């Protein structure tokens, strides 16, 4: 079973330099994943359900998509556990004038099927058939790894961003940004909860504002670390999407983004942390070439600690990428 979405990129999808916003691509990726996983979970007799996004693994933006190009998003289910579905998604852009094609994104998403009759009930997922036994074993290993990472991320999710009065340029307080959004019907699934793609698009917008404020140039999304959806966000909630810079290398910026929800309509629940992730941006010249990034100036002990943690993630990713290149060269 496979799912494809095809759409031409319009001017309102892009920034002033003509590069399509990373959030637009993330939203399309999630739409394809939601369709294929919901179809699969309703493929056998059982309780009607809708697949809800639980997690997006690290996603690299391999190449920018430009206005006028066609984005082809293809999704395939690669593993199922009793209560979750793993979906692999590839994005390819096509220049319809020249016919040139290129892969721009590869992503892995995890979905959980929720009953239409009871949104707090997770229904069972029909199993898929594997071509080889090893595929099932590898999928189970990925499932256990993401489950553990989700738990660790949720445990450290207590930070709050406070406004800074008269911050100095290139400090954390100077570029930190927030966006407030009222969740309406068009943002939601059949169950009345926000689409994961809508949330990711808003998170990318805030991360982009933080990056642009810091370096004052054209910026594009380079990658997104795992996005964990800790809790559902209900229609009528007011969500606050907050972002702050945590680390800079010579040519990249790491921005921490989290989403807090205030479900004040029809519910007396207190504000809670719903989603969190780290975005990486790069600065580009008018010719699309990478530019040096101003060094982030850390002032408090917490900022220095977050900078060192970000540096560790940066070095780990760099080492993993180099290992993959070496392995590819040997094949």
Tab-separated table of C-alpha atoms in Angstrom:
chain	number	residue	atom	x	y	z
A	1	UNK	CA	0.000	0.000	0.000
A	2	UNK	CA	1.367	3.427	-0.954
A	3	UNK	CA	0.045	6.980	-0.867
A	4	UNK	CA	1.026	9.935	-3.049
A	5	UNK	CA	0.308	13.659	-2.819
A	6	UNK	CA	1.266	15.996	-5.666
A	7	UNK	CA	1.086	19.800	-5.526
A	8	UNK	CA	2.671	22.734	-7.315
A	9	UNK	CA	4.407	25.228	-5.050
A	10	UNK	CA	2.856	28.709	-5.044
A	11	UNK	CA	4.292	32.117	-4.034
A	12	UNK	CA	2.438	32.067	-0.703
A	13	UNK	CA	4.261	28.793	0.162
A	14	UNK	CA	7.692	30.463	0.048
A	15	UNK	CA	9.856	33.139	1.641
A	16	UNK	CA	10.997	36.328	-0.081
A	17	UNK	CA	13.879	34.446	-1.750
A	18	UNK	CA	11.535	31.921	-3.391
A	19	UNK	CA	12.410	28.959	-1.146
A	20	UNK	CA	9.390	26.986	0.069
A	21	UNK	CA	8.985	27.137	3.861
A	22	UNK	CA	10.042	23.955	5.651
A	23	UNK	CA	6.720	24.004	7.489
A	24	UNK	CA	4.817	23.647	4.200
A	25	UNK	CA	6.814	20.517	3.350
A	26	UNK	CA	6.354	19.111	6.860
A	27	UNK	CA	2.589	19.661	6.596
A	28	UNK	CA	2.451	17.782	3.265
A	29	UNK	CA	4.532	14.942	4.719
A	30	UNK	CA	2.140	14.619	7.653
A	31	UNK	CA	-0.955	14.703	5.406
A	32	UNK	CA	0.368	11.787	3.345
A	33	UNK	CA	1.256	9.859	6.507
A	34	UNK	CA	-2.143	10.483	8.106
A	35	UNK	CA	-4.019	9.302	4.999
A	36	UNK	CA	-2.131	6.044	4.550
A	37	UNK	CA	-2.117	5.127	8.257
A	38	UNK	CA	-5.830	5.933	8.715
A	39	UNK	CA	-6.685	3.859	5.633
A	40	UNK	CA	-4.657	0.931	6.931
A	41	UNK	CA	-6.137	1.051	10.424
A	42	UNK	CA	-9.647	0.916	8.904
A	43	UNK	CA	-8.795	-1.800	6.350
A	44	UNK	CA	-10.325	-4.599	8.438
A	45	UNK	CA	-13.608	-4.943	10.266
A	46	UNK	CA	-13.343	-3.174	13.569
A	47	UNK	CA	-13.907	0.089	15.355
A	48	UNK	CA	-13.697	3.162	13.040
A	49	UNK	CA	-10.646	5.256	13.892
A	50	UNK	CA	-8.418	8.155	12.836
A	51	UNK	CA	-4.621	7.940	12.962
A	52	UNK	CA	-3.077	10.639	15.179
A	53	UNK	CA	0.547	11.715	14.797
A	54	UNK	CA	2.664	10.743	17.811
A	55	UNK	CA	6.214	11.398	16.616
A	56	UNK	CA	8.328	12.485	13.654
A	57	UNK	CA	11.899	11.189	13.551
A	58	UNK	CA	14.792	13.462	12.560
A	59	UNK	CA	14.117	14.929	9.118
A	60	UNK	CA	16.812	16.433	6.892
A	61	UNK	CA	16.014	18.993	4.211
A	62	UNK	CA	18.367	17.724	1.509
A	63	UNK	CA	17.592	20.426	-1.055
A	64	UNK	CA	15.276	23.487	-1.125
A	65	UNK	CA	12.016	23.420	-3.067
A	66	UNK	CA	11.277	26.554	-5.112
A	67	UNK	CA	8.178	28.385	-6.351
A	68	UNK	CA	6.785	26.755	-9.489
A	69	UNK	CA	8.222	23.329	-8.778
A	70	UNK	CA	5.985	20.302	-8.223
A	71	UNK	CA	6.358	18.442	-4.923
A	72	UNK	CA	5.628	14.719	-5.057
A	73	UNK	CA	5.129	13.198	-1.603
A	74	UNK	CA	5.060	9.394	-1.383
A	75	UNK	CA	4.279	7.445	1.807
A	76	UNK	CA	4.589	3.761	2.691
A	77	UNK	CA	3.875	1.785	5.877
A	78	UNK	CA	7.041	-0.024	6.983
A	79	UNK	CA	6.135	-1.391	10.441
A	80	UNK	CA	3.153	-1.931	12.692
A	81	UNK	CA	3.012	-2.755	16.382
A	82	UNK	CA	-0.188	-3.568	18.230
A	83	UNK	CA	-1.077	0.113	18.689
A	84	UNK	CA	1.142	2.114	16.328
A	85	UNK	CA	2.083	2.528	12.675
A	86	UNK	CA	5.460	3.537	11.224
A	87	UNK	CA	5.285	5.444	7.930
A	88	UNK	CA	8.253	6.255	5.674
A	89	UNK	CA	7.778	9.365	3.509
A	90	UNK	CA	9.895	10.643	0.602
A	91	UNK	CA	9.544	14.047	-1.061
A	92	UNK	CA	10.737	14.686	-4.602
A	93	UNK	CA	10.610	18.047	-6.364
A	94	UNK	CA	10.290	18.440	-10.137
A	95	UNK	CA	11.065	21.428	-12.320
A	96	UNK	CA	8.216	21.132	-14.837
A	97	UNK	CA	10.055	23.338	-17.350
A	98	UNK	CA	13.198	21.204	-17.545
A	99	UNK	CA	11.958	17.894	-16.136
A	100	UNK	CA	14.782	17.857	-13.567
A	101	UNK	CA	13.926	15.923	-10.394
A	102	UNK	CA	15.606	15.729	-7.001
A	103	UNK	CA	14.893	14.152	-3.613
A	104	UNK	CA	14.369	16.910	-1.050
A	105	UNK	CA	13.193	15.101	2.101
A	106	UNK	CA	13.024	11.710	3.765
A	107	UNK	CA	11.007	11.302	6.943
A	108	UNK	CA	9.754	8.653	9.367
A	109	UNK	CA	6.486	9.217	11.230
A	110	UNK	CA	4.694	7.262	13.964
A	111	UNK	CA	0.901	7.236	14.246
A	112	UNK	CA	-1.545	5.935	16.847
A	113	UNK	CA	-5.156	5.034	15.851
A	114	UNK	CA	-7.813	6.682	18.035
A	115	UNK	CA	-11.424	5.527	18.109
A	116	UNK	CA	-14.055	7.798	16.553
A	117	UNK	CA	-16.430	6.839	19.359
A	118	UNK	CA	-13.969	7.433	22.209
A	119	UNK	CA	-10.969	9.675	21.472
A	120	UNK	CA	-9.112	8.382	24.536
A	121	UNK	CA	-9.243	4.802	23.280
A	122	UNK	CA	-6.373	3.460	21.170
A	123	UNK	CA	-7.580	0.708	18.853
A	124	UNK	CA	-5.555	-2.231	17.568
A	125	UNK	CA	-3.618	-1.916	14.311
A	126	UNK	CA	-4.004	-4.587	11.599
A	127	UNK	CA	-0.592	-6.239	11.027
A	128	UNK	CA	1.227	-5.855	7.719
A	129	UNK	CA	2.988	-8.574	5.742
A	130	UNK	CA	6.794	-8.340	5.628
A	131	UNK	CA	8.854	-9.510	2.674
A	132	UNK	CA	11.606	-10.658	5.057
A	133	UNK	CA	11.674	-11.556	8.751
A	134	UNK	CA	14.548	-9.098	9.214
A	135	UNK	CA	12.261	-6.193	8.229
A	136	UNK	CA	9.950	-6.923	11.150
A	137	UNK	CA	12.864	-7.266	13.588
A	138	UNK	CA	14.431	-3.991	12.396
A	139	UNK	CA	11.057	-2.240	12.695
A	140	UNK	CA	10.570	-3.531	16.230
A	141	UNK	CA	14.009	-2.173	17.178
A	142	UNK	CA	13.098	1.283	15.779
A	143	UNK	CA	9.794	1.129	17.675
A	144	UNK	CA	11.497	0.447	21.018
A	145	UNK	CA	14.078	3.205	20.431
A	146	UNK	CA	11.492	5.897	19.656
A	147	UNK	CA	9.351	4.805	22.603
A	148	UNK	CA	12.267	5.307	24.994
A	149	UNK	CA	13.232	8.653	23.450
A	150	UNK	CA	9.651	9.948	23.749
A	151	UNK	CA	9.646	9.140	27.463
A	152	UNK	CA	12.997	10.880	28.066
A	153	UNK	CA	11.913	13.992	26.139
A	154	UNK	CA	8.639	14.285	28.052
A	155	UNK	CA	10.481	14.115	31.381
A	156	UNK	CA	12.689	17.153	30.561
A	157	UNK	CA	9.899	19.293	29.116
A	158	UNK	CA	9.359	21.875	31.832
A	159	UNK	CA	11.094	24.974	30.471
A	160	UNK	CA	9.268	28.269	29.922
A	161	UNK	CA	10.421	31.241	27.814
A	162	UNK	CA	10.154	34.639	29.492
A	163	UNK	CA	10.472	37.995	27.653
A	164	UNK	CA	13.742	39.930	28.041
A	165	UNK	CA	13.789	43.726	28.373
A	166	UNK	CA	16.217	45.520	25.982
A	167	UNK	CA	18.275	42.443	25.019
A	168	UNK	CA	21.628	42.773	23.277
A	169	UNK	CA	22.008	41.577	19.636
A	170	UNK	CA	22.965	37.910	19.161
A	171	UNK	CA	21.848	36.947	22.664
A	172	UNK	CA	19.159	34.324	23.330
A	173	UNK	CA	16.718	36.993	24.489
A	174	UNK	CA	17.223	39.110	21.366
A	175	UNK	CA	15.914	36.499	18.920
A	176	UNK	CA	13.493	34.462	21.035
A	177	UNK	CA	9.963	34.606	19.640
A	178	UNK	CA	6.418	33.431	20.328
A	179	UNK	CA	3.266	33.033	18.267
A	180	UNK	CA	-0.278	32.664	19.622
A	181	UNK	CA	-2.866	30.746	17.594
A	182	UNK	CA	-6.550	29.976	18.218
A	183	UNK	CA	-7.287	26.420	17.074
A	184	UNK	CA	-10.209	26.434	14.641
A	185	UNK	CA	-12.142	23.696	12.798
A	186	UNK	CA	-9.918	23.924	9.707
A	187	UNK	CA	-6.886	23.023	11.863
A	188	UNK	CA	-8.434	19.792	13.136
A	189	UNK	CA	-9.062	16.157	12.307
A	190	UNK	CA	-12.441	14.395	12.376
A	191	UNK	CA	-11.904	13.907	16.105
A	192	UNK	CA	-11.633	17.655	16.744
A	193	UNK	CA	-7.908	17.670	17.543
A	194	UNK	CA	-5.176	19.592	15.733
A	195	UNK	CA	-3.494	17.974	12.724
A	196	UNK	CA	0.166	17.264	13.447
A	197	UNK	CA	1.080	18.982	10.175
A	198	UNK	CA	-0.602	22.223	11.256
A	199	UNK	CA	1.387	22.231	14.480
A	200	UNK	CA	4.680	21.529	12.684
A	201	UNK	CA	4.045	24.348	10.210
A	202	UNK	CA	3.512	26.834	13.055
A	203	UNK	CA	6.630	25.567	14.845
A	204	UNK	CA	8.701	26.045	11.700
A	205	UNK	CA	7.381	29.609	11.330
A	206	UNK	CA	8.507	30.508	14.848
A	207	UNK	CA	11.886	28.817	14.402
A	208	UNK	CA	12.350	30.749	11.157
A	209	UNK	CA	11.619	34.054	12.889
A	210	UNK	CA	14.188	33.265	15.596
A	211	UNK	CA	16.828	32.402	12.965
A	212	UNK	CA	16.095	35.502	10.860
A	213	UNK	CA	16.257	37.801	13.885
A	214	UNK	CA	19.624	36.356	14.851
A	215	UNK	CA	21.438	36.623	11.513
A	216	UNK	CA	19.348	39.166	9.502
A	217	UNK	CA	19.647	37.163	6.266
A	218	UNK	CA	17.668	34.704	4.161
A	219	UNK	CA	17.339	31.490	6.180
A	220	UNK	CA	16.097	27.996	5.334
A	221	UNK	CA	15.272	24.891	7.367
A	222	UNK	CA	18.164	22.404	7.262
A	223	UNK	CA	16.750	19.699	9.537
A	224	UNK	CA	14.330	18.932	12.335
A	225	UNK	CA	15.231	16.647	15.203
A	226	UNK	CA	12.579	14.250	16.432
A	227	UNK	CA	9.250	16.005	17.059
A	228	UNK	CA	7.360	14.464	19.961
A	229	UNK	CA	3.606	14.989	20.283
A	230	UNK	CA	3.082	14.477	24.003
A	231	UNK	CA	-0.630	15.287	24.195
A	232	UNK	CA	-3.544	16.067	21.887
A	233	UNK	CA	-4.618	19.692	21.322
A	234	UNK	CA	-8.384	20.214	21.251
A	235	UNK	CA	-10.364	22.480	18.945
A	236	UNK	CA	-10.982	25.838	20.632
A	237	UNK	CA	-7.681	25.783	22.511
A	238	UNK	CA	-5.253	28.689	22.372
A	239	UNK	CA	-1.723	27.478	21.655
A	240	UNK	CA	1.505	29.378	22.270
A	241	UNK	CA	4.420	28.359	20.072
A	242	UNK	CA	7.713	29.545	21.589
A	243	UNK	CA	11.223	29.377	20.161
A	244	UNK	CA	14.704	30.239	21.368
A	245	UNK	CA	18.199	29.724	19.997
A	246	UNK	CA	20.230	27.137	21.870
A	247	UNK	CA	23.392	26.655	19.773
A	248	UNK	CA	25.281	28.048	16.782
A	249	UNK	CA	28.083	26.497	14.757
A	250	UNK	CA	29.945	28.360	12.023
A	251	UNK	CA	27.124	27.837	9.522
A	252	UNK	CA	24.065	26.547	11.397
A	253	UNK	CA	21.666	27.505	14.177
A	254	UNK	CA	19.765	25.177	16.515
A	255	UNK	CA	16.415	26.477	17.746
A	256	UNK	CA	14.328	24.840	20.459
A	257	UNK	CA	10.579	25.128	19.872
A	258	UNK	CA	7.756	24.007	22.099
A	259	UNK	CA	3.994	24.287	22.021
A	260	UNK	CA	1.852	24.972	25.093
A	261	UNK	CA	-1.932	24.590	24.991
A	262	UNK	CA	-4.607	26.449	26.967
A	263	UNK	CA	-7.854	24.426	26.599
A	264	UNK	CA	-10.124	27.080	28.058
A	265	UNK	CA	-13.195	26.228	25.906
A	266	UNK	CA	-15.451	23.580	27.493
A	267	UNK	CA	-12.645	22.433	29.759
A	268	UNK	CA	-11.173	23.639	33.025
A	269	UNK	CA	-7.773	22.027	32.477
A	270	UNK	CA	-4.584	24.005	33.136
A	271	UNK	CA	-2.023	24.910	30.483
A	272	UNK	CA	0.153	21.983	29.363
A	273	UNK	CA	3.143	21.197	27.121
A	274	UNK	CA	1.868	19.468	23.970
A	275	UNK	CA	4.803	19.323	21.515
A	276	UNK	CA	8.559	19.935	21.497
A	277	UNK	CA	11.404	19.776	18.960
A	278	UNK	CA	14.742	21.209	17.825
A	279	UNK	CA	14.997	22.874	14.392
A	280	UNK	CA	18.266	23.567	12.573
A	281	UNK	CA	18.529	26.504	10.160
A	282	UNK	CA	21.247	27.777	7.835
A	283	UNK	CA	21.886	31.301	6.564
A	284	UNK	CA	22.051	31.836	2.794
A	285	UNK	CA	23.317	34.608	0.533
A	286	UNK	CA	21.270	36.024	-2.357
A	287	UNK	CA	22.979	33.431	-4.564
A	288	UNK	CA	21.870	30.611	-2.245
A	289	UNK	CA	25.346	29.992	-0.807
A	290	UNK	CA	25.841	29.237	2.934
A	291	UNK	CA	26.883	32.238	5.026
A	292	UNK	CA	28.705	32.338	8.383
A	293	UNK	CA	26.347	32.563	11.360
A	294	UNK	CA	26.979	35.112	14.151
A	295	UNK	CA	28.068	33.369	17.341
A	296	UNK	CA	25.303	33.042	19.961
A	297	UNK	CA	26.162	35.020	23.106
A	298	UNK	CA	25.141	33.058	26.203
A	299	UNK	CA	24.604	34.973	29.444
A	300	UNK	CA	23.019	32.708	32.059
A	301	UNK	CA	24.078	29.296	33.355
A	302	UNK	CA	20.989	27.724	31.767
A	303	UNK	CA	21.851	29.247	28.389
A	304	UNK	CA	25.427	27.960	28.642
A	305	UNK	CA	24.168	24.500	29.587
A	306	UNK	CA	21.736	24.439	26.648
A	307	UNK	CA	24.537	25.607	24.331
A	308	UNK	CA	26.763	22.682	25.380
A	309	UNK	CA	23.863	20.237	24.980
A	310	UNK	CA	23.221	21.641	21.500
A	311	UNK	CA	26.897	21.327	20.654
A	312	UNK	CA	26.749	17.679	21.660
A	313	UNK	CA	23.770	17.058	19.358
A	314	UNK	CA	25.558	18.901	16.541
A	315	UNK	CA	28.753	16.839	16.878
A	316	UNK	CA	26.772	13.598	17.172
A	317	UNK	CA	24.827	14.375	13.981
A	318	UNK	CA	28.006	15.392	12.165
A	319	UNK	CA	29.755	12.153	13.146
A	320	UNK	CA	26.754	10.077	12.074
A	321	UNK	CA	26.621	11.843	8.697
A	322	UNK	CA	30.352	11.275	8.107
A	323	UNK	CA	29.960	7.576	8.980
A	324	UNK	CA	27.106	7.255	6.491
A	325	UNK	CA	29.197	8.902	3.756
A	326	UNK	CA	32.108	6.552	4.450
A	327	UNK	CA	29.804	3.534	4.365
A	328	UNK	CA	28.269	4.711	1.065
A	329	UNK	CA	31.743	5.164	-0.449
A	330	UNK	CA	32.641	1.546	0.378
A	331	UNK	CA	29.514	0.127	-1.284
